[in-house]
Structures are given as C-alpha cells and as structure tokens.
XYZ file of C-alpha atoms in Angstrom:
204
model
C -103.781 -41.262 16.932
C -106.007 -43.070 19.425
C -104.702 -41.006 22.341
C -105.132 -37.784 20.386
C -108.737 -38.742 19.636
C -109.391 -39.598 23.292
C -107.815 -36.293 24.336
C -110.129 -34.309 22.072
C -113.138 -36.349 23.212
C -112.217 -35.413 26.772
C -112.523 -31.749 25.808
C -115.909 -32.428 24.196
C -117.161 -34.148 27.354
C -116.195 -31.098 29.408
C -117.976 -28.775 26.973
C -121.158 -30.846 27.026
C -121.335 -31.452 30.772
C -120.358 -28.000 32.029
C -121.480 -24.522 31.164
C -118.874 -22.590 33.119
C -115.432 -21.306 32.289
C -112.721 -23.782 33.261
C -109.085 -22.911 34.009
C -106.671 -24.100 31.341
C -104.777 -26.427 33.690
C -107.995 -28.344 34.475
C -109.279 -28.356 30.892
C -106.051 -29.756 29.448
C -105.261 -31.851 32.514
C -108.616 -33.635 32.405
C -108.296 -34.359 28.667
C -104.754 -35.703 29.131
C -105.725 -37.767 32.187
C -108.854 -39.195 30.521
C -106.801 -40.161 27.446
C -104.320 -42.070 29.607
C -101.441 -39.803 28.654
C -99.825 -39.923 32.093
C -97.629 -42.885 31.166
C -94.091 -43.911 32.014
C -92.387 -41.272 29.905
C -94.530 -38.538 31.449
C -93.806 -39.941 34.908
C -90.071 -39.686 34.182
C -90.569 -36.071 33.105
C -92.410 -35.353 36.350
C -89.722 -37.112 38.384
C -87.001 -35.023 36.798
C -88.964 -31.766 37.066
C -89.836 -32.302 40.733
C -86.285 -33.437 41.551
C -85.051 -30.208 39.944
C -87.490 -28.179 42.058
C -89.719 -27.164 39.131
C -93.202 -27.489 40.630
C -95.272 -24.599 39.254
C -98.325 -22.859 40.625
C -101.555 -23.226 38.657
C -100.999 -19.779 37.136
C -97.481 -20.795 36.042
C -98.866 -24.079 34.753
C -101.295 -22.235 32.476
C -98.326 -20.290 31.076
C -96.406 -23.530 30.450
C -99.344 -25.003 28.540
C -99.317 -21.996 26.202
C -95.547 -22.205 25.724
C -93.264 -24.041 23.272
C -93.434 -27.800 22.785
C -90.925 -28.804 25.467
C -92.557 -26.641 28.118
C -96.084 -27.606 27.022
C -95.326 -31.354 27.139
C -94.226 -31.086 30.758
C -97.215 -28.826 31.416
C -99.634 -31.497 30.159
C -98.056 -34.082 32.456
C -98.252 -31.718 35.443
C -101.855 -30.748 34.666
C -102.829 -34.411 34.316
C -101.242 -35.127 37.698
C -103.342 -32.350 39.279
C -106.523 -33.966 37.920
C -105.294 -37.434 38.927
C -104.861 -36.099 42.470
C -108.535 -35.080 42.405
C -109.534 -38.520 41.145
C -107.692 -40.173 44.048
C -109.780 -38.392 46.680
C -112.242 -40.634 48.496
C -115.933 -40.285 47.511
C -118.082 -38.269 47.888
C -115.179 -35.887 47.243
C -113.092 -35.808 44.100
C -113.963 -35.563 40.422
C -117.498 -36.945 40.780
C -118.411 -34.285 43.314
C -116.692 -31.616 41.213
C -118.751 -32.481 38.128
C -121.960 -32.597 40.145
C -121.423 -29.014 41.264
C -120.340 -27.849 37.799
C -123.476 -29.362 36.257
C -125.566 -27.671 38.933
C -124.228 -24.337 37.679
C -121.585 -23.517 40.301
C -118.430 -21.841 39.044
C -115.176 -23.782 39.068
C -113.784 -22.363 42.299
C -116.964 -23.154 44.221
C -117.134 -26.639 42.673
C -113.501 -27.322 43.569
C -114.147 -26.226 47.149
C -117.154 -28.574 47.351
C -115.061 -31.442 45.943
C -111.987 -30.972 48.111
C -112.990 -28.870 51.104
C -110.300 -26.404 50.015
C -110.234 -23.238 47.971
C -108.145 -23.248 44.793
C -105.033 -21.962 46.587
C -105.430 -24.645 49.223
C -105.839 -27.398 46.635
C -102.818 -26.069 44.743
C -100.739 -26.394 47.918
C -102.080 -29.920 48.518
C -101.251 -30.971 44.940
C -97.727 -29.532 45.019
C -96.955 -31.263 48.307
C -98.337 -34.564 47.011
C -96.279 -34.182 43.836
C -93.085 -33.722 45.841
C -93.888 -36.799 47.929
C -94.793 -38.929 44.917
C -91.941 -37.898 42.632
C -88.320 -37.406 43.639
C -84.799 -38.011 42.390
C -84.899 -41.501 43.923
C -88.171 -42.425 42.222
C -86.831 -41.012 38.933
C -83.814 -43.299 39.179
C -85.991 -46.290 40.063
C -88.434 -45.547 37.223
C -85.706 -45.661 34.606
C -83.619 -42.554 34.983
C -80.721 -44.663 36.290
C -80.358 -46.365 32.917
C -80.470 -43.008 31.157
C -77.565 -41.873 33.342
C -75.673 -45.111 32.593
C -76.248 -44.717 28.832
C -75.047 -41.102 28.871
C -72.020 -42.058 30.963
C -71.051 -44.843 28.553
C -71.448 -42.511 25.578
C -69.246 -39.949 27.321
C -66.581 -42.545 28.110
C -66.599 -43.764 24.501
C -66.124 -40.213 23.242
C -63.296 -39.592 25.736
C -61.572 -42.833 24.680
C -61.742 -41.843 21.004
C -60.254 -38.436 21.780
C -57.495 -39.973 23.890
C -56.634 -42.526 21.185
C -56.495 -39.988 18.355
C -52.786 -38.975 18.864
C -51.727 -42.628 19.122
C -53.569 -43.574 15.926
C -52.051 -40.581 14.137
C -48.542 -41.587 15.330
C -49.012 -45.126 14.035
C -49.864 -43.784 10.588
C -46.750 -41.590 10.341
C -44.148 -42.927 7.925
C -46.367 -45.506 6.289
C -47.515 -45.417 2.678
C -49.268 -47.910 0.426
C -47.083 -48.402 -2.629
C -48.799 -48.620 -5.975
C -48.650 -52.081 -7.481
C -50.188 -53.817 -10.491
C -53.386 -55.771 -10.061
C -52.547 -59.178 -8.550
C -52.977 -62.271 -10.670
C -55.360 -65.017 -9.653
C -52.625 -66.954 -7.930
C -51.152 -63.966 -6.179
C -52.395 -63.905 -2.593
C -50.135 -61.105 -1.400
C -51.634 -57.676 -0.863
C -50.130 -54.316 -1.732
C -46.605 -53.516 -0.661
C -47.048 -51.742 2.681
C -43.679 -50.634 4.053
C -42.206 -47.775 6.060
C -40.700 -44.843 4.227
C -37.051 -44.113 4.909
C -37.217 -40.633 6.412
C -33.398 -40.291 6.391
C -33.422 -39.759 2.616
C -30.522 -42.163 1.993
C -32.151 -43.571 -1.146
C -30.802 -47.069 -0.313
C-alpha cells in the first residue's frame, strides 16, 4: 500500500511541476523509480529479460505498459531503469537538469537533450547499451536466478522419481489384500491379517 501511494504521489509531482506532455515510459518510470519499486524481484526480471534479448525501444516500452499484467510488470521495471539511468548522470546533467527545462516550458524532447546532450533516439541507445552491460545471464544467476534453477531442477527430479517408481509400487501391491477381521480386543496387539492371495486357485 505504501509503495502504491508513493507511486501515485510521483505522478502528482510530475503533474504539478510540469505543464508539458510526457511520454508514457517516463511518466510511469519516474513514478516507479520514485516509489522505490526497482527492487530485487524487478532486478531479476530485468536480468532475465536482458539475458533473453528482450530490450525494447521506448515505443515498444509504451506498448508493454499498456499491455496485460505480466508484460506491464516488466515494462514498469524497464521504464524505472530508464529513469534511474538519467538519475545516475553527473550534475548538471540528469534528472535535475531535465526538470529545470520542463519547468521552464521546454517540451520533453528538448528537455531530455539539455539533460543528456542526446536526442531521444540517442538516449534510448545509451540506455539499452547500459542495460545490457548492467544485466546479463551471469548477473541474473548471481542475483538469485541460480537458486530458482536449482529449485526447478529438484522439483523436476522429484517428479521423474515418482514416475519411475510408479510401476514398482504397483507391482508390490499385486496379490496383496487386507482380510476383514473383527475389532481387536484391548490385549490384542496384532493388526489385520495381511497375506498374499494364492493366485493358483488351489483353495488349500
């Protein structure tokens, strides 16, 4: 609940401090970044996405944010990473410079250029390259993905063992029945008569 509130407050801050139209990736990315939503789970999602080669353009990122829950969740993490990349730039560049230009009335593209020295396409390229350097299959494994692989492997081995043991368990049950017997008395410690059935049909 606290993170959701902080996320919505991030949107309100943007509305109050800027009077220009913002791209969806920045609007949602700033709110998610300001709310501290780029945590360990989101980092694992980014690791896996980047390792799988799924690094979208900003246009594709906007589409992801409008998509179903699974796609949108990854989209929020990616958008937050794009804003975090801005925040890591050395002053006077970065988010502070971006907001100064937005408050002065510049549109977003001009403000981004003033904050980064790049147009939006150039910053997109910079962000995607930084994302690939920061997140990889190795970093995903180090961050916790290794244990996810181990857990899935153990679950798979357990399932395989159960399937392999099924014929043996069924064979052990063949020919055995539990004979009906009266309720044991208090002193009777023996259980029900469990004995093999004579399959030959001799009746002896």
